[in-house]
Amino acid sequence: MGLFHQNFDKPGPGISPNAPRKKGAARYFEVLARDFSTFWMAGLLAMISSLPFALGLWFAVMTHSLIPMLLAGILGGMLAAPQIVGLNDTVLRALRDEPGYWWVTYRRAWKRNAKASLLPGAICGLLLAMEIFTAFHTETGSVAVMVAIFVALILLAGIAQYLYAQVALVDLPFSSLLKNSLMLFLGYLPRSALGILWQGLYWAAIALFWPLSGAVLILTSLWFPCSLSLLAIYPALNKSFDLEAKIKAMRDAQLDSHDED
């Protein structure tokens, strides 16, 4: 959705598409140095919109109530999803070195993707809320249950990283998005696992050092794990959807139309 309806009329900052592209950590720091401010702003919006989910789930856990947990998962997930997709769109544009002014492209992408993000947000939010709620209400000795929750969290994180990215990239029904996410997750398992690892390490560190990590959370919010995860799976997305070839063709077509004018 965000990919096939882009407008390159507005100029903006970016690096030359002909410049040699770095890899790994060097590539990440190159992108981060250029786009840190846009990552932070998109991540802050995503984090603020996730507060109803977090607060609702906290209330549900403290009161041992299922109804608040369901509401937090479904409604909180729906409220946060458009901004999470907006963050994914921001990071993906940076990874493909797309020029443009952030707020212009973010607002346009948000309007296009908001409706399509609601169902993925509701389902992912509900599943995450159920897994966390169950973890807090499982007896310490229930090893099998804790292992099952851990595996469920891994699967959810692995599939969700492709699901939200696809909402930002293509216009497909939810069933197709889910099918593609599962196929990408399994088909590029090493990269999927790396994306999950970055997310797991980040949130484990936040939880382990809480509340001291609160200040770090304000700085890194959701953009840091999202950017690391997308950096890991970006080659899979680019290969599967031929992102950069499509972008180049769109740019060339628009340049040709300007030349004719």
mmCIF file of C-alpha atoms in Angstrom:
data_model
loop_
_atom_site.group_PDB
_atom_site.id
_atom_site.type_symbol
_atom_site.label_atom_id
_atom_site.label_comp_id
_atom_site.label_asym_id
_atom_site.label_seq_id
_atom_site.Cartn_x
_atom_site.Cartn_y
_atom_site.Cartn_z
ATOM 1 C CA MET A 1 0.000 0.000 0.000
ATOM 2 C CA GLY A 2 2.733 2.440 0.956
ATOM 3 C CA LEU A 3 4.929 1.233 -1.901
ATOM 4 C CA PHE A 4 2.686 1.390 -4.916
ATOM 5 C CA HIS A 5 1.134 4.823 -4.362
ATOM 6 C CA GLN A 6 4.142 6.989 -3.620
ATOM 7 C CA ASN A 7 4.673 10.524 -4.867
ATOM 8 C CA PHE A 8 8.129 11.773 -5.666
ATOM 9 C CA ASP A 9 7.082 15.301 -6.610
ATOM 10 C CA LYS A 10 8.443 16.717 -3.362
ATOM 11 C CA PRO A 11 12.231 16.778 -3.156
ATOM 12 C CA GLY A 12 13.906 15.822 0.056
ATOM 13 C CA PRO A 13 17.119 14.711 1.698
ATOM 14 C CA GLY A 14 18.614 11.410 0.696
ATOM 15 C CA ILE A 15 21.793 9.784 -0.555
ATOM 16 C CA SER A 16 22.556 8.908 -4.117
ATOM 17 C CA PRO A 17 21.020 5.592 -5.211
ATOM 18 C CA ASN A 18 24.249 4.941 -7.138
ATOM 19 C CA ALA A 19 26.419 5.142 -4.017
ATOM 20 C CA PRO A 20 27.914 1.808 -2.922
ATOM 21 C CA ARG A 21 25.810 0.389 -0.116
ATOM 22 C CA LYS A 22 27.453 -0.742 3.073
ATOM 23 C CA LYS A 23 26.472 -3.890 4.931
ATOM 24 C CA GLY A 24 25.861 -5.029 8.490
ATOM 25 C CA ALA A 25 26.721 -2.681 11.338
ATOM 26 C CA ALA A 26 28.307 -0.140 8.981
ATOM 27 C CA ARG A 27 25.083 0.076 7.002
ATOM 28 C CA TYR A 28 23.001 0.438 10.171
ATOM 29 C CA PHE A 29 25.090 3.287 11.541
ATOM 30 C CA GLU A 30 25.114 4.982 8.129
ATOM 31 C CA VAL A 31 21.304 4.964 8.056
ATOM 32 C CA LEU A 32 21.048 5.882 11.734
ATOM 33 C CA ALA A 33 23.364 8.887 11.372
ATOM 34 C CA ARG A 34 21.266 10.179 8.494
ATOM 35 C CA ASP A 35 17.754 9.383 9.775
ATOM 36 C CA PHE A 36 17.970 9.323 13.577
ATOM 37 C CA SER A 37 15.595 12.256 14.046
ATOM 38 C CA THR A 38 12.897 10.714 11.842
ATOM 39 C CA PHE A 39 13.305 7.322 13.541
ATOM 40 C CA TRP A 40 12.948 8.953 16.941
ATOM 41 C CA MET A 41 9.848 10.946 16.026
ATOM 42 C CA ALA A 42 8.108 7.972 14.394
ATOM 43 C CA GLY A 43 9.121 5.769 17.327
ATOM 44 C CA LEU A 44 7.824 8.289 19.851
ATOM 45 C CA LEU A 45 4.441 8.427 18.133
ATOM 46 C CA ALA A 46 4.295 4.623 18.137
ATOM 47 C CA MET A 47 5.239 4.427 21.811
ATOM 48 C CA ILE A 48 2.709 7.056 22.902
ATOM 49 C CA SER A 49 -0.049 5.284 20.977
ATOM 50 C CA SER A 50 0.932 2.008 22.694
ATOM 51 C CA LEU A 51 0.323 3.420 26.185
ATOM 52 C CA PRO A 52 -3.387 2.420 26.281
ATOM 53 C CA PHE A 53 -2.341 -1.169 25.545
ATOM 54 C CA ALA A 54 0.394 -1.133 28.206
ATOM 55 C CA LEU A 55 -1.706 0.573 30.887
ATOM 56 C CA GLY A 56 -4.761 -1.557 30.174
ATOM 57 C CA LEU A 57 -2.730 -4.743 30.332
ATOM 58 C CA TRP A 58 -1.034 -3.608 33.558
ATOM 59 C CA PHE A 59 -4.468 -2.997 35.098
ATOM 60 C CA ALA A 60 -5.675 -6.407 33.927
ATOM 61 C CA VAL A 61 -2.651 -8.169 35.419
ATOM 62 C CA MET A 62 -2.933 -6.295 38.727
ATOM 63 C CA THR A 63 -6.660 -6.976 39.059
ATOM 64 C CA HIS A 64 -6.531 -10.490 37.534
ATOM 65 C CA SER A 65 -9.359 -9.467 35.198
ATOM 66 C CA LEU A 66 -9.973 -10.968 31.787
ATOM 67 C CA ILE A 67 -12.244 -8.233 30.383
ATOM 68 C CA PRO A 68 -9.640 -5.427 30.740
ATOM 69 C CA MET A 69 -7.052 -7.761 29.211
ATOM 70 C CA LEU A 70 -9.268 -8.388 26.173
ATOM 71 C CA LEU A 71 -10.051 -4.685 25.797
ATOM 72 C CA ALA A 72 -6.401 -3.717 26.169
ATOM 73 C CA GLY A 73 -5.355 -6.292 23.595
ATOM 74 C CA ILE A 74 -7.976 -5.560 20.956
ATOM 75 C CA LEU A 75 -8.593 -1.826 21.343
ATOM 76 C CA GLY A 76 -5.053 -1.014 22.461
ATOM 77 C CA GLY A 77 -3.656 -2.971 19.538
ATOM 78 C CA MET A 78 -5.927 -1.146 17.097
ATOM 79 C CA LEU A 79 -4.940 2.257 18.495
ATOM 80 C CA ALA A 80 -1.228 1.501 18.253
ATOM 81 C CA ALA A 81 -1.207 -0.290 14.885
ATOM 82 C CA PRO A 82 -1.361 2.721 12.503
ATOM 83 C CA GLN A 83 1.607 4.333 14.251
ATOM 84 C CA ILE A 84 3.543 1.040 14.341
ATOM 85 C CA VAL A 85 2.981 0.684 10.599
ATOM 86 C CA GLY A 86 4.020 4.328 10.215
ATOM 87 C CA LEU A 87 7.250 3.529 12.032
ATOM 88 C CA ASN A 88 7.829 0.536 9.771
ATOM 89 C CA ASP A 89 7.202 2.726 6.734
ATOM 90 C CA THR A 90 9.713 5.304 7.995
ATOM 91 C CA VAL A 91 12.431 2.717 8.594
ATOM 92 C CA LEU A 92 11.803 0.916 5.298
ATOM 93 C CA ARG A 93 12.083 4.179 3.363
ATOM 94 C CA ALA A 94 15.414 4.825 5.063
ATOM 95 C CA LEU A 95 16.683 1.333 4.284
ATOM 96 C CA ARG A 96 15.908 1.767 0.610
ATOM 97 C CA ASP A 97 17.486 5.259 0.654
ATOM 98 C CA GLU A 98 14.299 6.962 -0.466
ATOM 99 C CA PRO A 99 14.505 10.772 -0.450
ATOM 100 C CA GLY A 100 11.707 12.851 0.989
ATOM 101 C CA TYR A 101 10.652 14.962 3.945
ATOM 102 C CA TRP A 102 9.590 12.766 6.842
ATOM 103 C CA TRP A 103 6.361 14.405 7.961
ATOM 104 C CA VAL A 104 5.042 14.663 4.394
ATOM 105 C CA THR A 105 5.650 10.980 3.659
ATOM 106 C CA TYR A 106 4.653 9.808 7.153
ATOM 107 C CA ARG A 107 1.309 11.590 7.060
ATOM 108 C CA ARG A 108 0.540 10.344 3.547
ATOM 109 C CA ALA A 109 1.482 6.769 4.431
ATOM 110 C CA TRP A 110 -0.502 6.945 7.680
ATOM 111 C CA LYS A 111 -3.680 7.926 5.833
ATOM 112 C CA ARG A 112 -3.228 5.103 3.318
ATOM 113 C CA ASN A 113 -2.381 2.383 5.815
ATOM 114 C CA ALA A 114 -4.458 3.242 8.894
ATOM 115 C CA LYS A 115 -7.514 1.184 7.950
ATOM 116 C CA ALA A 116 -5.509 -1.816 6.767
ATOM 117 C CA SER A 117 -3.504 -1.858 10.014
ATOM 118 C CA LEU A 118 -6.503 -2.165 12.357
ATOM 119 C CA LEU A 119 -7.161 -5.903 11.996
ATOM 120 C CA PRO A 120 -3.471 -6.896 12.303
ATOM 121 C CA GLY A 121 -3.237 -4.589 15.323
ATOM 122 C CA ALA A 122 -6.296 -6.105 16.994
ATOM 123 C CA ILE A 123 -5.155 -9.702 16.454
ATOM 124 C CA CYS A 124 -1.492 -9.145 17.360
ATOM 125 C CA GLY A 125 -2.487 -7.014 20.341
ATOM 126 C CA LEU A 126 -4.919 -9.649 21.615
ATOM 127 C CA LEU A 127 -2.409 -12.477 21.235
ATOM 128 C CA LEU A 128 0.341 -10.500 22.959
ATOM 129 C CA ALA A 129 -1.980 -9.493 25.802
ATOM 130 C CA MET A 130 -3.109 -13.091 26.303
ATOM 131 C CA GLU A 131 0.473 -14.373 26.354
ATOM 132 C CA ILE A 132 1.668 -11.766 28.855
ATOM 133 C CA PHE A 133 -1.435 -12.155 31.037
ATOM 134 C CA THR A 134 -1.006 -15.932 31.062
ATOM 135 C CA ALA A 135 2.688 -15.634 31.921
ATOM 136 C CA PHE A 136 1.899 -13.525 34.987
ATOM 137 C CA HIS A 137 -0.768 -15.982 36.142
ATOM 138 C CA THR A 138 1.176 -19.190 35.635
ATOM 139 C CA GLU A 139 2.602 -21.007 38.634
ATOM 140 C CA THR A 140 6.377 -20.947 38.958
ATOM 141 C CA GLY A 141 6.717 -24.704 38.596
ATOM 142 C CA SER A 142 4.698 -24.922 35.383
ATOM 143 C CA VAL A 143 7.691 -25.318 33.088
ATOM 144 C CA ALA A 144 5.708 -26.698 30.154
ATOM 145 C CA VAL A 145 3.292 -23.748 30.196
ATOM 146 C CA MET A 146 6.123 -21.209 30.374
ATOM 147 C CA VAL A 147 7.916 -22.905 27.470
ATOM 148 C CA ALA A 148 4.691 -22.810 25.444
ATOM 149 C CA ILE A 149 4.275 -19.088 26.195
ATOM 150 C CA PHE A 150 7.893 -18.430 25.234
ATOM 151 C CA VAL A 151 7.473 -20.256 21.918
ATOM 152 C CA ALA A 152 4.216 -18.391 21.260
ATOM 153 C CA LEU A 153 5.946 -15.054 21.891
ATOM 154 C CA ILE A 154 8.734 -15.980 19.467
ATOM 155 C CA LEU A 155 6.257 -16.977 16.757
ATOM 156 C CA LEU A 156 4.213 -13.814 17.263
ATOM 157 C CA ALA A 157 7.297 -11.582 17.117
ATOM 158 C CA GLY A 158 8.597 -13.385 14.040
ATOM 159 C CA ILE A 159 5.356 -13.186 12.075
ATOM 160 C CA ALA A 160 4.406 -9.672 13.245
ATOM 161 C CA GLN A 161 7.678 -8.183 11.971
ATOM 162 C CA TYR A 162 6.709 -9.254 8.447
ATOM 163 C CA LEU A 163 3.019 -8.480 8.908
ATOM 164 C CA TYR A 164 3.419 -4.808 9.823
ATOM 165 C CA ALA A 165 6.101 -4.319 7.177
ATOM 166 C CA GLN A 166 3.767 -5.697 4.505
ATOM 167 C CA VAL A 167 0.940 -3.373 5.538
ATOM 168 C CA ALA A 168 3.360 -0.506 4.843
ATOM 169 C CA LEU A 169 4.395 -1.956 1.489
ATOM 170 C CA VAL A 170 1.536 -3.721 -0.280
ATOM 171 C CA ASP A 171 -2.235 -3.598 -0.590
ATOM 172 C CA LEU A 172 -3.430 -7.116 0.213
ATOM 173 C CA PRO A 173 -6.247 -8.665 2.267
ATOM 174 C CA PHE A 174 -5.360 -9.788 5.763
ATOM 175 C CA SER A 175 -5.432 -13.486 4.848
ATOM 176 C CA SER A 176 -2.794 -12.901 2.163
ATOM 177 C CA LEU A 177 -0.684 -10.774 4.495
ATOM 178 C CA LEU A 178 -0.772 -13.522 7.112
ATOM 179 C CA LYS A 179 0.074 -16.229 4.595
ATOM 180 C CA ASN A 180 2.965 -14.197 3.203
ATOM 181 C CA SER A 181 4.240 -13.469 6.716
ATOM 182 C CA LEU A 182 4.291 -17.148 7.616
ATOM 183 C CA MET A 183 6.025 -18.089 4.359
ATOM 184 C CA LEU A 184 8.616 -15.320 4.755
ATOM 185 C CA PHE A 185 9.192 -16.265 8.374
ATOM 186 C CA LEU A 186 9.892 -19.898 7.482
ATOM 187 C CA GLY A 187 11.542 -19.251 4.121
ATOM 188 C CA TYR A 188 14.109 -16.842 5.565
ATOM 189 C CA LEU A 189 14.410 -18.424 8.991
ATOM 190 C CA PRO A 190 17.966 -17.238 9.819
ATOM 191 C CA ARG A 191 17.055 -13.615 9.092
ATOM 192 C CA SER A 192 13.724 -14.024 10.870
ATOM 193 C CA ALA A 193 15.542 -15.392 13.908
ATOM 194 C CA LEU A 194 17.976 -12.470 13.868
ATOM 195 C CA GLY A 195 15.093 -10.011 13.820
ATOM 196 C CA ILE A 196 13.477 -11.804 16.769
ATOM 197 C CA LEU A 197 16.787 -11.886 18.633
ATOM 198 C CA TRP A 198 17.207 -8.111 18.422
ATOM 199 C CA GLN A 199 13.674 -7.567 19.690
ATOM 200 C CA GLY A 200 14.117 -10.072 22.511
ATOM 201 C CA LEU A 201 17.437 -8.640 23.683
ATOM 202 C CA TYR A 202 16.049 -5.115 23.683
ATOM 203 C CA TRP A 203 12.907 -5.842 25.675
ATOM 204 C CA ALA A 204 14.739 -8.187 28.035
ATOM 205 C CA ALA A 205 17.225 -5.403 28.815
ATOM 206 C CA ILE A 206 14.399 -2.896 29.349
ATOM 207 C CA ALA A 207 12.611 -5.288 31.726
ATOM 208 C CA LEU A 208 15.783 -6.349 33.551
ATOM 209 C CA PHE A 209 16.921 -2.816 34.357
ATOM 210 C CA TRP A 210 13.486 -1.269 34.918
ATOM 211 C CA PRO A 211 12.853 1.440 36.160
ATOM 212 C CA LEU A 212 16.383 2.691 35.399
ATOM 213 C CA SER A 213 15.821 1.791 31.764
ATOM 214 C CA GLY A 214 12.881 4.209 31.583
ATOM 215 C CA ALA A 215 15.154 7.017 30.401
ATOM 216 C CA VAL A 216 16.611 4.748 27.727
ATOM 217 C CA LEU A 217 13.097 3.810 26.653
ATOM 218 C CA ILE A 218 12.287 7.472 25.973
ATOM 219 C CA LEU A 219 15.355 7.741 23.727
ATOM 220 C CA THR A 220 15.027 4.411 21.933
ATOM 221 C CA SER A 221 11.239 3.849 22.278
ATOM 222 C CA LEU A 222 10.033 1.438 19.594
ATOM 223 C CA TRP A 223 12.292 2.633 16.780
ATOM 224 C CA PHE A 224 15.420 0.853 17.993
ATOM 225 C CA PRO A 225 14.120 -2.745 18.035
ATOM 226 C CA CYS A 226 12.036 -2.047 14.921
ATOM 227 C CA SER A 227 14.994 -0.714 12.928
ATOM 228 C CA LEU A 228 17.249 -3.609 13.943
ATOM 229 C CA SER A 229 14.543 -6.131 13.110
ATOM 230 C CA LEU A 230 13.822 -4.579 9.713
ATOM 231 C CA LEU A 231 17.522 -4.343 8.902
ATOM 232 C CA ALA A 232 17.724 -8.102 9.480
ATOM 233 C CA ILE A 233 14.732 -9.004 7.319
ATOM 234 C CA TYR A 234 15.027 -6.254 4.687
ATOM 235 C CA PRO A 235 16.908 -8.454 2.166
ATOM 236 C CA ALA A 236 14.054 -10.973 2.392
ATOM 237 C CA LEU A 237 11.446 -8.254 1.816
ATOM 238 C CA ASN A 238 13.420 -6.698 -1.027
ATOM 239 C CA LYS A 239 13.902 -10.041 -2.763
ATOM 240 C CA SER A 240 10.286 -11.129 -2.313
ATOM 241 C CA PHE A 241 8.623 -7.857 -3.346
ATOM 242 C CA ASP A 242 11.385 -6.483 -5.619
ATOM 243 C CA LEU A 243 11.156 -3.211 -3.709
ATOM 244 C CA GLU A 244 14.114 -1.282 -5.017
ATOM 245 C CA ALA A 245 13.573 -2.238 -8.659
ATOM 246 C CA LYS A 246 9.978 -0.973 -8.434
ATOM 247 C CA ILE A 247 11.102 2.236 -6.731
ATOM 248 C CA LYS A 248 13.772 2.817 -9.400
ATOM 249 C CA ALA A 249 11.238 2.233 -12.182
ATOM 250 C CA MET A 250 8.814 4.698 -10.572
ATOM 251 C CA ARG A 251 11.547 7.320 -10.210
ATOM 252 C CA ASP A 252 12.704 6.848 -13.799
ATOM 253 C CA ALA A 253 9.133 7.122 -15.092
ATOM 254 C CA GLN A 254 8.562 10.319 -13.150
ATOM 255 C CA LEU A 255 11.859 11.819 -14.311
ATOM 256 C CA ASP A 256 10.912 10.999 -17.915
ATOM 257 C CA SER A 257 7.534 12.698 -17.481
ATOM 258 C CA HIS A 258 9.272 15.819 -16.089
ATOM 259 C CA ASP A 259 11.673 15.824 -19.041
ATOM 260 C CA GLU A 260 8.752 15.702 -21.495
ATOM 261 C CA ASP A 261 7.136 18.648 -19.732
#
